[in-house]
PDB file of C-alpha atoms in Angstrom:
ATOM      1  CA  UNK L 191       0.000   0.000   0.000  1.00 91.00           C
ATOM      2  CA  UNK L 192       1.537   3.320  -0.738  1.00 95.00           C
ATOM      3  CA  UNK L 193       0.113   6.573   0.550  1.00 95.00           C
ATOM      4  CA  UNK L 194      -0.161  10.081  -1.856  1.00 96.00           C
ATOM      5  CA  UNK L 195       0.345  12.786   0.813  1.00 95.00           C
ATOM      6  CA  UNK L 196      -0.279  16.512   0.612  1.00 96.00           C
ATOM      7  CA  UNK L 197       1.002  19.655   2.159  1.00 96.00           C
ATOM      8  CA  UNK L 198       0.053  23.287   0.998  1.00 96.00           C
ATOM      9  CA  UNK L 199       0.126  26.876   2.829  1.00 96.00           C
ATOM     10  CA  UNK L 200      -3.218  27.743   2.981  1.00 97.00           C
ATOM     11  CA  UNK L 201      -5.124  31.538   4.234  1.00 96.00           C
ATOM     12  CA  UNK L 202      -8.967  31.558   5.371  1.00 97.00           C
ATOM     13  CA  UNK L 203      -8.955  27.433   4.274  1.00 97.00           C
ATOM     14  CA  UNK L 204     -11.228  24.911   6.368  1.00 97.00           C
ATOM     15  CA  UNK L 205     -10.014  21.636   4.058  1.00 97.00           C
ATOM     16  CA  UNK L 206      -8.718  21.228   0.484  1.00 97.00           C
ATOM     17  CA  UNK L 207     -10.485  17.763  -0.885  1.00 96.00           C
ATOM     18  CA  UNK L 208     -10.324  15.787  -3.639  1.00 95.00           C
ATOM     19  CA  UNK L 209     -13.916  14.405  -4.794  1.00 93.00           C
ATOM     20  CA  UNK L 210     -14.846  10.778  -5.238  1.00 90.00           C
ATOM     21  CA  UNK L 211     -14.039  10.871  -9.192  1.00 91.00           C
ATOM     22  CA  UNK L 212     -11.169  12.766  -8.902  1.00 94.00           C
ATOM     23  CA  UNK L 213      -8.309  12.076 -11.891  1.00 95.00           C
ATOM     24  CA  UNK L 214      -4.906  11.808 -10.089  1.00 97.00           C
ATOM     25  CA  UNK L 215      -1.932  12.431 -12.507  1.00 97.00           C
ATOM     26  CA  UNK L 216       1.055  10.285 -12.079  1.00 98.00           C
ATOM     27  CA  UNK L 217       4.384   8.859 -13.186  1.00 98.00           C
ATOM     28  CA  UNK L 218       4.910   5.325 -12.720  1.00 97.00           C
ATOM     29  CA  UNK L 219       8.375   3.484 -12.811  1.00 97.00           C
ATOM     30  CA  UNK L 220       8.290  -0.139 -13.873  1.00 97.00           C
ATOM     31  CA  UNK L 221       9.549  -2.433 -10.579  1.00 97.00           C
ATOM     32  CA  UNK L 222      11.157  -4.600 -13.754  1.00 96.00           C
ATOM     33  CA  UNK L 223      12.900  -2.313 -15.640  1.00 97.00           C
ATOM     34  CA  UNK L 224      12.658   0.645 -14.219  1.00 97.00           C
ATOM     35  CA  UNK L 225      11.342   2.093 -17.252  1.00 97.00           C
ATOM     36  CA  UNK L 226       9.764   5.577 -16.191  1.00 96.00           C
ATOM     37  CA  UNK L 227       6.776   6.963 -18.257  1.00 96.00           C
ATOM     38  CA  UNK L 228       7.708  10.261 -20.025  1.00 95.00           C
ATOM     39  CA  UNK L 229       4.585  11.555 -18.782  1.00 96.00           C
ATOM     40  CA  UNK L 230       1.829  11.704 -15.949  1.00 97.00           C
ATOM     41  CA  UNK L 231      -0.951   8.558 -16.415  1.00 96.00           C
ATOM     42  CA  UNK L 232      -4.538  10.007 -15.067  1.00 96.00           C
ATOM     43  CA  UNK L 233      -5.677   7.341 -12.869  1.00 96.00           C
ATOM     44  CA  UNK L 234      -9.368   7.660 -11.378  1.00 94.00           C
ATOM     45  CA  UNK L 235     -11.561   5.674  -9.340  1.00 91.00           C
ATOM     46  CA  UNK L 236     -13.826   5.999 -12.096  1.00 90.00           C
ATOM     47  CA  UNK L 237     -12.210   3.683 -14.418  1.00 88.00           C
ATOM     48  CA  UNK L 238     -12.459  -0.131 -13.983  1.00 86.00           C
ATOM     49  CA  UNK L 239     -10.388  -2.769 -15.715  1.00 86.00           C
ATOM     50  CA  UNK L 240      -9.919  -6.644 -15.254  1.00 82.00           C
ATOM     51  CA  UNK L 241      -6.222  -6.972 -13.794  1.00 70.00           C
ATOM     52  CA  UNK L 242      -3.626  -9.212 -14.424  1.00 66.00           C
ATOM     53  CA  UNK L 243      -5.107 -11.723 -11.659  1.00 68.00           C
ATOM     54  CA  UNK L 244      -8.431 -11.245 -12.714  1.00 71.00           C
ATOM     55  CA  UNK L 245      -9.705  -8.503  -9.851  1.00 77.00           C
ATOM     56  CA  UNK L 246     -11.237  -5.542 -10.817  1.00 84.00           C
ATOM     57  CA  UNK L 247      -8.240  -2.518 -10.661  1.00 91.00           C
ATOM     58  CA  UNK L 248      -8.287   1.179 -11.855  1.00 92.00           C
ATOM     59  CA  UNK L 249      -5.428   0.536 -14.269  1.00 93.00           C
ATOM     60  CA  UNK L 250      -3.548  -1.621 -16.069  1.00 93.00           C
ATOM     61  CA  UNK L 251      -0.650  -0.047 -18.357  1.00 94.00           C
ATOM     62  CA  UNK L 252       1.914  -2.158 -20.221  1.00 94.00           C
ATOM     63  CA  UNK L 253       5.519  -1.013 -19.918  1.00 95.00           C
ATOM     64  CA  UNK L 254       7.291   0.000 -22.881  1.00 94.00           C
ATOM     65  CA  UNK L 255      10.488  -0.967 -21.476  1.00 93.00           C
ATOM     66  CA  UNK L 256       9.980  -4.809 -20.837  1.00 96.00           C
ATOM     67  CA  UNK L 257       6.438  -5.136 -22.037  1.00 96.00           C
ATOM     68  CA  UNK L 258       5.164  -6.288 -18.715  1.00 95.00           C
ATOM     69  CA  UNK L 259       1.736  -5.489 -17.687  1.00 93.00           C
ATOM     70  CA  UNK L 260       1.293  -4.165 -14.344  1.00 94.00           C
ATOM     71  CA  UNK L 261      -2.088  -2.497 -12.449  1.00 94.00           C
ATOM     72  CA  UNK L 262      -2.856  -0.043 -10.192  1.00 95.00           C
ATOM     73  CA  UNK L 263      -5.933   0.137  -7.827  1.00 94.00           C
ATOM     74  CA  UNK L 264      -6.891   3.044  -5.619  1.00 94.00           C
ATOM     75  CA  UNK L 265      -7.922   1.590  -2.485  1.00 92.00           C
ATOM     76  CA  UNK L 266      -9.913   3.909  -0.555  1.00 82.00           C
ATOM     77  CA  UNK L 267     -13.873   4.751  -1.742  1.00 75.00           C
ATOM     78  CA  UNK L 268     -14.188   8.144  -1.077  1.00 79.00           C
ATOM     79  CA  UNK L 269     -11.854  11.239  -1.947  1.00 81.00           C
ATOM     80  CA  UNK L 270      -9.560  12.267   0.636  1.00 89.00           C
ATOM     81  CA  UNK L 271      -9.098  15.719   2.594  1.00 93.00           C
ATOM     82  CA  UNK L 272      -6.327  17.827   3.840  1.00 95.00           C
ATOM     83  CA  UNK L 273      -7.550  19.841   6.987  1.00 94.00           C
ATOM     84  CA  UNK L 274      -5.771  23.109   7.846  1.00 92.00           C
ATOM     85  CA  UNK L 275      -4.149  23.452  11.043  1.00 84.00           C
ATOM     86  CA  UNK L 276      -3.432  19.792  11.184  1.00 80.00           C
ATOM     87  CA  UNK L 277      -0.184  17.598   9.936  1.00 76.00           C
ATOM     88  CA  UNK L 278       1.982  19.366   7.069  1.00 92.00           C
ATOM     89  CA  UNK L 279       1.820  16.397   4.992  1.00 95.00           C
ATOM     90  CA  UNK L 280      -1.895  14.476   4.883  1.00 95.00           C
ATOM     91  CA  UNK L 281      -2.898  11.377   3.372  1.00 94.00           C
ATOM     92  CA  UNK L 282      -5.610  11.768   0.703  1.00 95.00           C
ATOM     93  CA  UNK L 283      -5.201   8.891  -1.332  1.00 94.00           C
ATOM     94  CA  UNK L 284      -3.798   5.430  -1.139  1.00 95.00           C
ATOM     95  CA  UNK L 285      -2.905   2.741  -3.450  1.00 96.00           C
ATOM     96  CA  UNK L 286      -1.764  -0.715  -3.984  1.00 95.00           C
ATOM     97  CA  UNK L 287       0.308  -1.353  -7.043  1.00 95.00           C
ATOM     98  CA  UNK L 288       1.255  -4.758  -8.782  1.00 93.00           C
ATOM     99  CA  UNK L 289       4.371  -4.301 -10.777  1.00 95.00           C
ATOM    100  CA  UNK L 290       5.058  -0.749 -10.469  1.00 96.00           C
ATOM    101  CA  UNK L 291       5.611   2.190  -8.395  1.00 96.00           C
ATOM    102  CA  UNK L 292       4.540   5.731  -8.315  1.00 97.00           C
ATOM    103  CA  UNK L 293       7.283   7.824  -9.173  1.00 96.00           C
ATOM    104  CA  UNK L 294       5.812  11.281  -9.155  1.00 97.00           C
ATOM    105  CA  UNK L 295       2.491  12.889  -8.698  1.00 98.00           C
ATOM    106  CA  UNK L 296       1.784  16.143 -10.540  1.00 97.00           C
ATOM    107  CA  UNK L 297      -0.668  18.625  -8.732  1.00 96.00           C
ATOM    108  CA  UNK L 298      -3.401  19.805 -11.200  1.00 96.00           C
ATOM    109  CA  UNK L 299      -7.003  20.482 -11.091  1.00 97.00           C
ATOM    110  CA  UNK L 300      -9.868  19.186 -10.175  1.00 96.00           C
ATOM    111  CA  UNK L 301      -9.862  19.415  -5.855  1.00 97.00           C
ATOM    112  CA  UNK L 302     -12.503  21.485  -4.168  1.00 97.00           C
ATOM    113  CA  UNK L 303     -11.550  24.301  -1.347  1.00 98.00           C
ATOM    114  CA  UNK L 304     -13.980  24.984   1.834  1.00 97.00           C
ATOM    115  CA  UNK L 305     -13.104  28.142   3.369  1.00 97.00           C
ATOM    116  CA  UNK L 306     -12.524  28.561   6.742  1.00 96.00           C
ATOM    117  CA  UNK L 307     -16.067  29.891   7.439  1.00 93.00           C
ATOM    118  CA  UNK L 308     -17.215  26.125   6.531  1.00 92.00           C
ATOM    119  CA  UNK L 309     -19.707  27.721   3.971  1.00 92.00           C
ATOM    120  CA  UNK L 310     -18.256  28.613   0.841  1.00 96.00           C
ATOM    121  CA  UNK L 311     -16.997  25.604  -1.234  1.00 97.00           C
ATOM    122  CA  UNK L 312     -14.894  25.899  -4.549  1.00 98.00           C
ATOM    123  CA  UNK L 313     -15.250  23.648  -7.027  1.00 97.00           C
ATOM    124  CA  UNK L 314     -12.757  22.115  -9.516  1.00 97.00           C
ATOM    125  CA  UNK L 315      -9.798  23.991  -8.481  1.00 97.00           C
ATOM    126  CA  UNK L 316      -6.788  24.144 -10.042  1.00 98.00           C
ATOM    127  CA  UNK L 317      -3.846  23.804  -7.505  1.00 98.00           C
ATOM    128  CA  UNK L 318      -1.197  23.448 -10.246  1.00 97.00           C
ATOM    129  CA  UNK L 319      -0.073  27.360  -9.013  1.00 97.00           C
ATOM    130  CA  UNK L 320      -0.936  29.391  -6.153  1.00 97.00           C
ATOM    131  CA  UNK L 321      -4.890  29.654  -6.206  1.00 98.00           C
ATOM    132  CA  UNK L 322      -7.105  32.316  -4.811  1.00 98.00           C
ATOM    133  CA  UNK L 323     -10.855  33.475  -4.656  1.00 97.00           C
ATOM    134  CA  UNK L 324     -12.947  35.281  -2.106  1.00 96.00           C
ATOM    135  CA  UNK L 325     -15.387  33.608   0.539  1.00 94.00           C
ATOM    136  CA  UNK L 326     -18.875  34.932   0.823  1.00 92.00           C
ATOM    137  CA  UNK L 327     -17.764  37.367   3.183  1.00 92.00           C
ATOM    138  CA  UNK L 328     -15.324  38.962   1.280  1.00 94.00           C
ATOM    139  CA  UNK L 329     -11.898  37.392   2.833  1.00 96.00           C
ATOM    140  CA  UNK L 330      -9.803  36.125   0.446  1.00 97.00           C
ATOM    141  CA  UNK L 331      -8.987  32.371   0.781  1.00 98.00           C
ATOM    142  CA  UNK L 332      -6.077  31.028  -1.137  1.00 98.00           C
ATOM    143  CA  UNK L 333      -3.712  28.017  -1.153  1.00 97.00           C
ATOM    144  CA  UNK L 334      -0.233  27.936  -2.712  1.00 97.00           C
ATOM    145  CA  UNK L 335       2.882  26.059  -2.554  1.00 96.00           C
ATOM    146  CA  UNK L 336       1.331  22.309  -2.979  1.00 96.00           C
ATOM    147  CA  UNK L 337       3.222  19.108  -3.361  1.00 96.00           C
ATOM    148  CA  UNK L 338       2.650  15.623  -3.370  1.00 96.00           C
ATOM    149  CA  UNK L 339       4.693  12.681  -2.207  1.00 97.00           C
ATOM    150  CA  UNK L 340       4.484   9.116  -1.743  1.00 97.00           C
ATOM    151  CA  UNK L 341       4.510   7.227   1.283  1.00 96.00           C
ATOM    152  CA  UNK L 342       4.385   3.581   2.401  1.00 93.00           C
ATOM    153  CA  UNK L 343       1.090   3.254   4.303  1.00 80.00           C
ATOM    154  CA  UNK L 344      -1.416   1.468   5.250  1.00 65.00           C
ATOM    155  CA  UNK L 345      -4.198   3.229   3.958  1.00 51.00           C
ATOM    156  CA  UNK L 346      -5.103   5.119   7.081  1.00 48.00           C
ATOM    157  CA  UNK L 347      -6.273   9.021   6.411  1.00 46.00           C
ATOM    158  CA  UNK L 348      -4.827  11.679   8.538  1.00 44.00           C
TER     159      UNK L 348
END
């Protein structure tokens, strides 16, 4: 099981969430080869795929290094949340991978912000760059400086 962790510096922010069909935007290094992909593979709960063992995973990509197929399943059924005031880095995903591991995650859109008045949400923002708006009282709420790493886990949030 491997953990995607977040950390961000946040202003007037309740939580930062990602929601149930969120796309998470990834390079994966084959455990054979260790082939990396040039580029990011979207992986979503959304999508479904019979796996090499014949369980139902998110993905299944074929390296173009060794041709081995590996998969990738997210594990946990709802989208995770990073709280503010809470640990620097928080779990909001986690997978388990057969074959490969996740190299590097690449922040883009797609989360949703709650101000820290609880009552203005934000949908579908993009985190890629510092990111601001204004609350329904006029106090700007932003978030900037976001990263992702991977950690082993156990698929525990928080």
């Amino acid at each position: 099981m491997i953990d995607l962790q977040l950390s961000a510096e946040v202003e007037n922010v309740q939580k930062i969430g990602v929601p149930r069909d969120h796309t998470f935007f990834i390079k994966l290094r084959c455990v054979n080869c260790n082939d990396i992909t040039p580029s990011a593979v979207g992986i979503s709960r959304d999508m479904e795929v019979e796996g090499v063992r014949g369980a139902s995973v998110n993905m299944q990509i074929k390296c173009k290094g060794c041709s081995r197929v590996n998969d990738i399943s997210i594990v946990d059924e709802d989208g995770g949340e990073f709280v503010a005031d809470s640990d620097k880095w928080q779990t909001i995903a986690s997978f388990e991978c057969r074959g490969v591991d996740l190299h590097e995650y690449e922040v883009r859109d797609g989360y949703y912000v709650v101000a820290a008045d609880g009552k203005t949400r934000f949908e579908d923002a993009d985190l890629s760059d510092d990111w601001c708006e204004v609350d329904e009282k006029g106090r700007p709420v932003s978030v900037s400086q976001v990263a992702g790493r991977f950690v082993a886990g156990g698929g525990k949030k928080g």
